[in-house]
Structures are given as C-alpha cells and as structure tokens.
Amino acid sequence: MQQTIEQELARLGGRSACVVTRVEGVAPEALVMINADQLFPAASLAKLPILVEVARQVSEGKLAWPTRYTLPKGARVPSSGVLADLSPDLTWSLHDLACLMITISDNSAANVLLDLVGMDAVNATMRKLGLNATSIERRFMDFMARQQGRDNWTTAGDMARLFALLCTHTVPESERMIAILLRQNDYMLLPGYWGEDLPFAHKTGDLVGVSHDAGLLFPPRTNNDADVASLVVVVLTSEQEDQPFTRYTLARIGRLIYHQPDA
C-alpha cells in the first residue's frame, strides 16, 4: 500500500505526507509512513489542538460545555463558517462553538475558542502530548501574521499521534471530541469514495495550495460482529497548483486505504 500511495502523491508534485496506523491496544501499528516529520502549514487542522485544549480545560473545571458566549467583534472574520454573518446579539454554548469550529470549520468560532483558552496553553498541551512539531502562532484569517512569517504548523506524524490518543481515550473528553469530529461536513477528500455512512472522525484543512485531511476511521464490523481495528489516516499536501486534482487524489488514496487496509 505504501508504494501505491507514494505513486499517487508523486503525481501531485509539490510537497506531501501520509501516515496510516492501525490502532489496537495502546501502541499503534504503522502501515504507511511517508514524510511523517515534514512540517506543513496546518490550515484548519490547527483547530484540532484548540479543541483538545478546550476539552482539557473543561475536564479541569476551568470551562463548561453549557456556558454561553457572544461573538466579540475582534473574533468575527470572513471565509468558512456562518457566525460572521449572523446577528452579534446571538449567544452560543461552548459546545456549540466547538461543533461549528470542527464541522463547518468556522473561523470566527475558532478565534473565540483560541482567545478563550490561550495560544500558549494550546502549545503547552501539545508539547505534553508529544506533538512537538505542532504549534499555533496566529489567529485564523490573520493574513498580516502570515506575511510576517507566523503561521500554524503541524506534521502528519503529529496528527496521527493526536488521533491515536483520541482513539485510545488518552486525552480528556475523547468521546465528546470524536462525536464532534464524526459530524464533519466535508466528505470530499479522503472519504470521497466511502460515502457518509462509514464512520470517519476527521478534520480537513485548506489554504491556497494546501489540502489536508486527517482522522480516525471506524470500519464496519465483520465476521459476526468481531472487533475490527480502527485506522488513523492522515494526508497532508502543500505547494499544489491544481487543488481540484489534489482533492481527487486524496479521495483515490482514501479508496485505496479502505480496500487494502492490510497491504
């Protein structure tokens, strides 16, 4: 399987990485490792560390899922999502904001949550979890920060580790986070050939020239409902000139992984 995925990614040009691991017990088993430690702009995958830090602070009693918040003017930004277009008088619970940040990648919701938990706290938690290359350096849609060289960063290896931690319930509120990730609205990348019925708890990320998808695949049960191991699947790409073709390639890779999980 690794060789075939390498061939698919080679057709794209630019930069790419892929990690596939089987999660059984505590230690994930590596099936595919391609450029696992190569650093990429995180795009909206940066919302995953924010979600993890929100959940951690809830577990410590610093935050609560039912608490409601308004959308400060400074957090309101255009692009993906809906909050920026709705009435400023509306309020949303912490859970609502987390769902909007993940399921439709709402940038305004992400900025509210990032301001709430603190950028330094997010990065400190990533270090404690062993995601040493993942860092948050800017708010969402902060183009001036990007021009100054500050961005959000991650690697395929870090994302694979994060989803393995979720799968093994090593981080607080794992079940709630997985439930939110299962509601992801973008099913046109890795799950493009799977359909929405196959459980895939994942997050996508897109910028100009960048297309990512990373998540936890729960295959359907087989052999009289015997347990089937979950797969962590991560594909990162950057410096892509043809994003529709890139998205199609990720869907092809997803189909390959689903049909050849043991190859």
C-alpha angles and dihedrals in degrees: 000000000000093000092050092049090048089055092050092050092046089062090062099059115203117073128316143167136189134189125180121179134174113226113213118149117333103319117064117222114229114231100164127019116176119161090332094167098043112120119238136178101264097218107181093344082083086076090070095068088048091053091050092051092047089052092048092052090048090053089053093050095248092114135021129211095229095051110116127223138187123225110257115219091242092057095051109103133160129242124062119020137036109253095088090060098047131086114288089222093068121100131209133197121243088253091052091053092048091051093048092047092054108028098046097012093240107193095199091054089049092053092050091052094043091052090046098053098029130242093248091054092052092052093045091053091049089055091050090051092051097252091133098164096047115096138161113217104160145027120254118281090012096141094169090061090051091051088053091054097257113129143143114267141192145152133228089245092055093048091049090051092050094053091046088054090051092048093052092043091238093142125060120268092014094152093053092047092049090049090054093046090051088063093061109144099207108084097156100093122054093354093047092116097030100067126220095283094074108085109243117164100200151138129219129206131200136179130149103301092001129102122167136171126179132167156118117280118206106196118210115267117262139177097049094321095306113164115272119201119247120239127221108212124187129173121174126183135177140169089041119162097192111044097177088056090046091054090048090051091053089052090052090050090050091053091049093050093048094050097040106035093148099042 
